[in-house]
mmCIF file of C-alpha atoms and ligand atoms in Angstrom:
data_model
loop_
_atom_site.group_PDB
_atom_site.id
_atom_site.type_symbol
_atom_site.label_atom_id
_atom_site.label_comp_id
_atom_site.label_asym_id
_atom_site.label_seq_id
_atom_site.Cartn_x
_atom_site.Cartn_y
_atom_site.Cartn_z
ATOM 1 C CA MET A 275 64.426 16.957 -57.180
ATOM 2 C CA GLU A 276 63.897 20.962 -56.658
ATOM 3 C CA ILE A 277 61.582 22.848 -58.129
ATOM 4 C CA LEU A 278 60.685 26.625 -58.091
ATOM 5 C CA GLY A 279 57.095 27.063 -57.452
ATOM 6 C CA ILE A 280 55.003 30.214 -58.187
ATOM 7 C CA ASP A 281 51.123 30.683 -56.531
ATOM 8 C CA ILE A 282 50.043 33.788 -58.301
ATOM 9 C CA GLY A 283 46.669 34.968 -56.781
ATOM 10 C CA GLY A 284 44.782 38.271 -57.442
ATOM 11 C CA THR A 285 46.087 39.737 -54.278
ATOM 12 C CA GLY A 286 50.042 37.962 -53.921
ATOM 13 C CA ILE A 287 52.434 36.172 -56.279
ATOM 14 C CA LYS A 288 53.958 33.523 -53.757
ATOM 15 C CA GLY A 289 56.839 31.236 -54.319
ATOM 16 C CA ALA A 290 59.719 29.285 -53.046
ATOM 17 C CA ILE A 291 62.207 26.128 -53.965
ATOM 18 C CA VAL A 292 59.886 23.028 -53.146
ATOM 19 C CA ASN A 293 61.652 19.281 -53.151
ATOM 20 C CA VAL A 294 58.855 17.798 -55.090
ATOM 21 C CA GLU A 295 59.699 14.509 -53.163
ATOM 22 C CA THR A 296 58.773 15.243 -49.836
ATOM 23 C CA GLY A 297 56.501 18.347 -50.395
ATOM 24 C CA ASP A 298 59.285 20.447 -48.412
ATOM 25 C CA LEU A 299 60.448 24.083 -48.612
ATOM 26 C CA VAL A 300 63.989 24.092 -49.300
ATOM 27 C CA SER A 301 64.179 28.042 -49.327
ATOM 28 C CA GLU A 302 62.421 30.726 -47.790
ATOM 29 C CA ARG A 303 58.915 31.762 -48.606
ATOM 30 C CA HIS A 304 58.979 34.957 -50.937
ATOM 31 C CA ARG A 305 55.597 37.108 -51.550
ATOM 32 C CA ILE A 306 55.375 39.809 -53.967
ATOM 33 C CA PRO A 307 51.842 41.863 -54.241
ATOM 34 C CA THR A 308 50.150 41.009 -57.554
ATOM 35 C CA PRO A 309 50.379 44.355 -59.468
ATOM 36 C CA LEU A 310 47.225 46.824 -59.380
ATOM 37 C CA GLY A 311 44.836 45.021 -62.753
ATOM 38 C CA ALA A 312 47.377 42.106 -63.136
ATOM 39 C CA LYS A 313 47.620 42.671 -66.631
ATOM 40 C CA PRO A 314 49.514 40.153 -68.501
ATOM 41 C CA LYS A 315 52.827 42.124 -69.054
ATOM 42 C CA ASP A 316 53.329 43.248 -65.276
ATOM 43 C CA VAL A 317 52.164 40.087 -64.051
ATOM 44 C CA ALA A 318 54.969 38.902 -66.178
ATOM 45 C CA THR A 319 57.280 41.285 -65.087
ATOM 46 C CA GLU A 320 57.208 40.325 -61.128
ATOM 47 C CA VAL A 321 57.051 36.382 -62.071
ATOM 48 C CA ALA A 322 60.583 37.273 -63.640
ATOM 49 C CA LYS A 323 61.782 39.384 -60.445
ATOM 50 C CA MET A 324 60.732 36.120 -58.395
ATOM 51 C CA VAL A 325 62.622 33.766 -60.248
ATOM 52 C CA GLU A 326 65.832 36.481 -59.714
ATOM 53 C CA HIS A 327 64.990 36.295 -55.796
ATOM 54 C CA PHE A 328 65.595 32.936 -55.805
ATOM 55 C CA ASN A 329 68.723 32.945 -58.951
ATOM 56 C CA TRP A 330 66.456 30.404 -60.124
ATOM 57 C CA LYS A 331 67.680 28.938 -63.421
ATOM 58 C CA GLY A 332 65.746 25.225 -63.465
ATOM 59 C CA LYS A 333 62.132 24.482 -64.345
ATOM 60 C CA VAL A 334 59.372 26.528 -62.979
ATOM 61 C CA GLY A 335 56.185 25.280 -61.920
ATOM 62 C CA CYS A 336 53.367 28.016 -61.680
ATOM 63 C CA GLY A 337 49.414 27.925 -59.926
ATOM 64 C CA PHE A 338 47.263 30.298 -61.960
ATOM 65 C CA PRO A 339 43.706 31.703 -60.589
ATOM 66 C CA THR A 340 42.230 31.345 -64.094
ATOM 67 C CA ILE A 341 40.984 28.289 -65.949
ATOM 68 C CA VAL A 342 44.228 27.106 -67.398
ATOM 69 C CA SER A 343 44.737 24.289 -70.656
ATOM 70 C CA ASN A 344 47.950 23.232 -71.949
ATOM 71 C CA GLY A 345 49.323 26.709 -70.534
ATOM 72 C CA LYS A 346 46.648 29.068 -71.918
ATOM 73 C CA ALA A 347 44.153 30.920 -69.952
ATOM 74 C CA ARG A 348 40.581 30.622 -70.554
ATOM 75 C CA SER A 349 39.018 32.801 -68.070
ATOM 76 C CA PHE A 350 40.201 35.820 -66.398
ATOM 77 C CA GLY A 351 38.915 35.131 -62.742
ATOM 78 C CA ASN A 352 39.717 38.122 -60.663
ATOM 79 C CA ILE A 353 42.865 39.381 -62.602
ATOM 80 C CA ASP A 354 42.724 41.432 -65.988
ATOM 81 C CA LYS A 355 39.868 40.652 -68.669
ATOM 82 C CA SER A 356 43.131 40.707 -70.872
ATOM 83 C CA TRP A 357 44.367 37.515 -69.870
ATOM 84 C CA VAL A 358 41.993 35.084 -71.961
ATOM 85 C CA GLY A 359 43.662 33.495 -74.279
ATOM 86 C CA VAL A 360 47.041 34.474 -73.566
ATOM 87 C CA GLN A 361 49.554 31.437 -73.586
ATOM 88 C CA ILE A 362 50.581 31.731 -70.087
ATOM 89 C CA ASP A 363 53.569 29.461 -69.970
ATOM 90 C CA GLU A 364 55.361 31.101 -73.311
ATOM 91 C CA LEU A 365 54.952 34.326 -71.989
ATOM 92 C CA PHE A 366 56.226 34.140 -68.439
ATOM 93 C CA SER A 367 59.283 31.292 -70.549
ATOM 94 C CA GLU A 368 60.115 34.780 -72.877
ATOM 95 C CA LYS A 369 60.173 36.727 -69.786
ATOM 96 C CA THR A 370 62.951 34.721 -67.455
ATOM 97 C CA GLY A 371 64.322 32.407 -70.657
ATOM 98 C CA LEU A 372 63.170 29.819 -68.236
ATOM 99 C CA GLU A 373 60.564 26.452 -68.866
ATOM 100 C CA PHE A 374 57.293 27.126 -67.295
ATOM 101 C CA PHE A 375 54.425 24.364 -66.136
ATOM 102 C CA VAL A 376 51.270 26.270 -65.611
ATOM 103 C CA ALA A 377 48.031 25.060 -64.094
ATOM 104 C CA ASN A 378 45.300 26.218 -62.061
ATOM 105 C CA ASP A 379 46.060 27.102 -58.632
ATOM 106 C CA ALA A 380 43.304 25.261 -57.066
ATOM 107 C CA ASP A 381 44.327 22.272 -59.083
ATOM 108 C CA ALA A 382 47.811 22.574 -58.107
ATOM 109 C CA ALA A 383 46.984 23.076 -54.150
ATOM 110 C CA GLY A 384 44.979 19.956 -54.621
ATOM 111 C CA LEU A 385 47.446 18.470 -56.082
ATOM 112 C CA ALA A 386 50.006 18.819 -53.405
ATOM 113 C CA GLU A 387 47.683 17.689 -50.998
ATOM 114 C CA ILE A 388 46.141 14.046 -53.166
ATOM 115 C CA LYS A 389 49.887 13.108 -53.478
ATOM 116 C CA LEU A 390 51.520 14.312 -50.363
ATOM 117 C CA GLY A 391 48.839 15.580 -47.333
ATOM 118 C CA GLU A 392 45.043 14.976 -46.573
ATOM 119 C CA GLY A 393 44.243 13.728 -49.517
ATOM 120 C CA LYS A 394 46.880 10.690 -49.790
ATOM 121 C CA GLY A 395 45.559 7.547 -50.679
ATOM 122 C CA VAL A 396 41.789 8.516 -49.759
ATOM 123 C CA PRO A 397 39.803 7.091 -52.346
ATOM 124 C CA GLY A 398 36.521 8.450 -54.336
ATOM 125 C CA VAL A 399 35.729 12.148 -54.717
ATOM 126 C CA VAL A 400 38.138 14.584 -53.187
ATOM 127 C CA ILE A 401 37.483 18.278 -53.396
ATOM 128 C CA MET A 402 40.179 20.967 -52.270
ATOM 129 C CA ILE A 403 38.638 24.685 -51.988
ATOM 130 C CA THR A 404 41.056 27.351 -51.960
ATOM 131 C CA ILE A 405 39.729 30.105 -49.737
ATOM 132 C CA GLY A 406 41.274 33.770 -50.739
ATOM 133 C CA THR A 407 40.558 36.569 -53.710
ATOM 134 C CA GLY A 408 38.656 34.122 -54.959
ATOM 135 C CA LEU A 409 36.966 30.729 -54.093
ATOM 136 C CA GLY A 410 39.029 28.135 -55.995
ATOM 137 C CA SER A 411 38.150 24.228 -56.188
ATOM 138 C CA GLY A 412 40.040 21.071 -57.305
ATOM 139 C CA VAL A 413 38.282 18.068 -57.612
ATOM 140 C CA PHE A 414 40.130 14.437 -57.693
ATOM 141 C CA VAL A 415 38.776 11.353 -58.361
ATOM 142 C CA ASP A 416 40.245 8.367 -57.088
ATOM 143 C CA GLY A 417 43.547 10.509 -57.077
ATOM 144 C CA THR A 418 42.778 11.617 -60.546
ATOM 145 C CA LEU A 419 42.549 15.159 -61.297
ATOM 146 C CA VAL A 420 38.952 16.186 -63.125
ATOM 147 C CA PRO A 421 40.983 19.731 -64.163
ATOM 148 C CA ASN A 422 39.590 23.346 -64.371
ATOM 149 C CA VAL A 423 36.202 22.610 -62.197
ATOM 150 C CA GLU A 424 35.218 26.219 -61.171
ATOM 151 C CA LEU A 425 32.683 26.186 -58.378
ATOM 152 C CA GLY A 426 33.547 29.566 -57.110
ATOM 153 C CA THR A 427 32.480 31.228 -60.589
ATOM 154 C CA VAL A 428 28.984 29.739 -60.074
ATOM 155 C CA PRO A 429 25.985 32.378 -59.339
ATOM 156 C CA TYR A 430 24.617 32.400 -56.319
ATOM 157 C CA LYS A 431 21.445 34.980 -55.619
ATOM 158 C CA ASP A 432 22.173 38.273 -56.778
ATOM 159 C CA TYR A 433 25.967 37.437 -56.693
ATOM 160 C CA GLU A 434 27.380 36.799 -60.284
ATOM 161 C CA ARG A 435 29.675 34.388 -58.755
ATOM 162 C CA PHE A 436 29.724 32.474 -55.919
ATOM 163 C CA GLU A 437 33.055 33.903 -54.875
ATOM 164 C CA PHE A 438 31.551 37.263 -54.811
ATOM 165 C CA TYR A 439 29.404 36.353 -51.604
ATOM 166 C CA ALA A 440 31.838 33.913 -49.874
ATOM 167 C CA SER A 441 35.461 34.516 -50.363
ATOM 168 C CA ASP A 442 37.363 35.802 -47.841
ATOM 169 C CA ALA A 443 37.853 39.224 -50.083
ATOM 170 C CA ALA A 444 34.031 39.279 -49.760
ATOM 171 C CA ARG A 445 34.588 38.688 -45.813
ATOM 172 C CA LYS A 446 37.078 41.563 -46.173
ATOM 173 C CA ARG A 447 35.170 43.937 -48.915
ATOM 174 C CA GLU A 448 31.621 43.920 -46.786
ATOM 175 C CA ASP A 449 33.371 44.007 -43.429
ATOM 176 C CA LEU A 450 31.746 40.567 -41.989
ATOM 177 C CA SER A 451 32.508 38.618 -38.685
ATOM 178 C CA TYR A 452 33.993 35.449 -39.305
ATOM 179 C CA ARG A 453 30.909 34.158 -37.664
ATOM 180 C CA LYS A 454 28.615 36.091 -40.269
ATOM 181 C CA TRP A 455 31.242 35.299 -43.240
ATOM 182 C CA GLY A 456 31.477 31.518 -41.985
ATOM 183 C CA LYS A 457 27.425 31.322 -42.383
ATOM 184 C CA ARG A 458 27.824 32.223 -46.254
ATOM 185 C CA PHE A 459 30.966 29.998 -46.836
ATOM 186 C CA LYS A 460 28.747 26.878 -45.233
ATOM 187 C CA LYS A 461 26.127 27.652 -47.893
ATOM 188 C CA PHE A 462 28.926 27.059 -50.410
ATOM 189 C CA LEU A 463 30.565 23.957 -49.082
ATOM 190 C CA ARG A 464 26.579 22.802 -48.907
ATOM 191 C CA PHE A 465 26.457 23.742 -52.511
ATOM 192 C CA THR A 466 29.516 21.586 -53.355
ATOM 193 C CA GLU A 467 28.275 18.987 -51.266
ATOM 194 C CA THR A 468 24.877 18.370 -52.864
ATOM 195 C CA THR A 469 26.660 18.837 -56.584
ATOM 196 C CA PHE A 470 29.662 16.086 -55.965
ATOM 197 C CA SER A 471 29.076 14.113 -52.539
ATOM 198 C CA PRO A 472 32.739 14.090 -51.911
ATOM 199 C CA ASP A 473 34.119 11.918 -49.494
ATOM 200 C CA LEU A 474 36.631 14.308 -48.074
ATOM 201 C CA ILE A 475 36.853 18.309 -48.714
ATOM 202 C CA ILE A 476 39.943 20.013 -48.122
ATOM 203 C CA LEU A 477 40.283 23.757 -47.168
ATOM 204 C CA GLY A 478 43.354 25.741 -48.424
ATOM 205 C CA GLY A 479 44.280 29.405 -48.697
ATOM 206 C CA GLY A 480 45.199 31.983 -46.502
ATOM 207 C CA ALA A 481 41.823 31.219 -44.319
ATOM 208 C CA SER A 482 42.547 27.851 -43.852
ATOM 209 C CA LYS A 483 45.005 28.464 -41.034
ATOM 210 C CA LYS A 484 41.763 30.135 -39.225
ATOM 211 C CA THR A 485 39.312 27.400 -39.389
ATOM 212 C CA GLU A 486 38.639 27.728 -35.551
ATOM 213 C CA LYS A 487 37.171 31.497 -36.138
ATOM 214 C CA PHE A 488 34.416 29.510 -38.651
ATOM 215 C CA LYS A 489 34.178 25.851 -37.387
ATOM 216 C CA GLU A 490 30.577 25.523 -37.689
ATOM 217 C CA ALA A 491 30.540 26.296 -40.925
ATOM 218 C CA LEU A 492 32.346 23.191 -41.132
ATOM 219 C CA GLU A 493 29.708 20.982 -39.756
ATOM 220 C CA ILE A 494 28.227 19.332 -42.941
ATOM 221 C CA ASP A 495 27.727 15.921 -43.580
ATOM 222 C CA THR A 496 31.069 15.964 -45.485
ATOM 223 C CA PRO A 497 34.436 15.536 -43.350
ATOM 224 C CA VAL A 498 36.280 18.695 -43.763
ATOM 225 C CA LYS A 499 39.818 19.131 -43.194
ATOM 226 C CA SER A 500 42.552 21.926 -43.066
ATOM 227 C CA ALA A 501 44.939 21.334 -45.920
ATOM 228 C CA LYS A 502 48.211 19.490 -44.174
ATOM 229 C CA TYR A 503 50.182 22.893 -45.886
ATOM 230 C CA GLU A 504 48.021 25.093 -45.375
ATOM 231 C CA ASN A 505 48.685 27.924 -47.812
ATOM 232 C CA ASN A 506 51.879 26.474 -48.928
ATOM 233 C CA ALA A 507 49.923 23.981 -50.735
ATOM 234 C CA GLY A 508 49.660 26.217 -53.522
ATOM 235 C CA ILE A 509 53.325 26.596 -53.970
ATOM 236 C CA ILE A 510 54.079 23.171 -53.523
ATOM 237 C CA GLY A 511 51.519 22.008 -55.943
ATOM 238 C CA ALA A 512 52.805 24.584 -58.357
ATOM 239 C CA ALA A 513 56.504 22.984 -58.403
ATOM 240 C CA MET A 514 54.940 19.170 -58.536
ATOM 241 C CA THR A 515 53.132 20.468 -61.762
ATOM 242 C CA ALA A 516 56.497 20.874 -63.446
ATOM 243 C CA VAL A 517 56.991 17.200 -62.973
ATOM 244 C CA GLN A 518 53.471 15.745 -63.701
HETATM 245 C C1 BGC B 236 39.057 31.637 -60.688
HETATM 246 C C2 BGC B 236 39.514 30.074 -60.689
HETATM 247 C C3 BGC B 236 40.488 30.425 -59.225
HETATM 248 C C4 BGC B 236 39.948 30.679 -58.009
HETATM 249 C C5 BGC B 236 40.653 31.203 -57.200
HETATM 250 C C6 BGC B 236 38.576 32.040 -59.654
HETATM 251 O O1 BGC B 236 37.815 33.292 -59.658
HETATM 252 O O2 BGC B 236 37.957 31.688 -61.714
HETATM 253 O O3 BGC B 236 40.096 29.799 -61.618
HETATM 254 O O4 BGC B 236 40.871 28.917 -59.107
HETATM 255 O O5 BGC B 236 39.250 32.638 -58.527
HETATM 256 O O6 BGC B 236 42.522 31.855 -57.226
#
């Protein structure tokens, strides 16, 4: 079955048509920059452009960078504050006339890895961490999602959220070398490890392609792997959300 998967992030909106049984992208990947300020109306307009780009008429699965319960945003993450309380699936459905299924972006990326990637068949606690504008987390216990675990939003030192200290956006904002940033990211991994004693941590998001640049950060007690689907895990998992 083919589904349009859309991964909405703080910086980019990425989409592709996905074969949800195999995890293969059956179209090229298309990226649209997230509109400045990322207000609901503007994001909905770009989502409609994505649908149009693929001339898509079927179901759409969508990963979204906030806490999401039953299609509704319950936080604002790194996008506009006015998202809180918005019924995201309805907003996008009204704009496009298509049926939308929405989940937290890191939960979606984790789903792809748990069903088809590095987390497949791994018993116990598996945690997907996405490194991007924010730090996303998806927690699975014996393959079942514990939704909306938000490790990146926990305060750290003088930082209001850990992600303001150790995300890829923090690295760029503070112009840190990968070595320096890696030391920060390792603290986040250690925090994750202490909190959950996971059996496996999987890294996704843009930085998951560059782990050789911060490999010392990955030397913790828990095994750490790069996502099989790298940055596409978010798109693939988004599509899978529509058939869960
Ligand atoms: C949000 C999370 C999201 C993460 C990655 C954070 O700011 O709170 O819900 O998963 O960014 O996009």
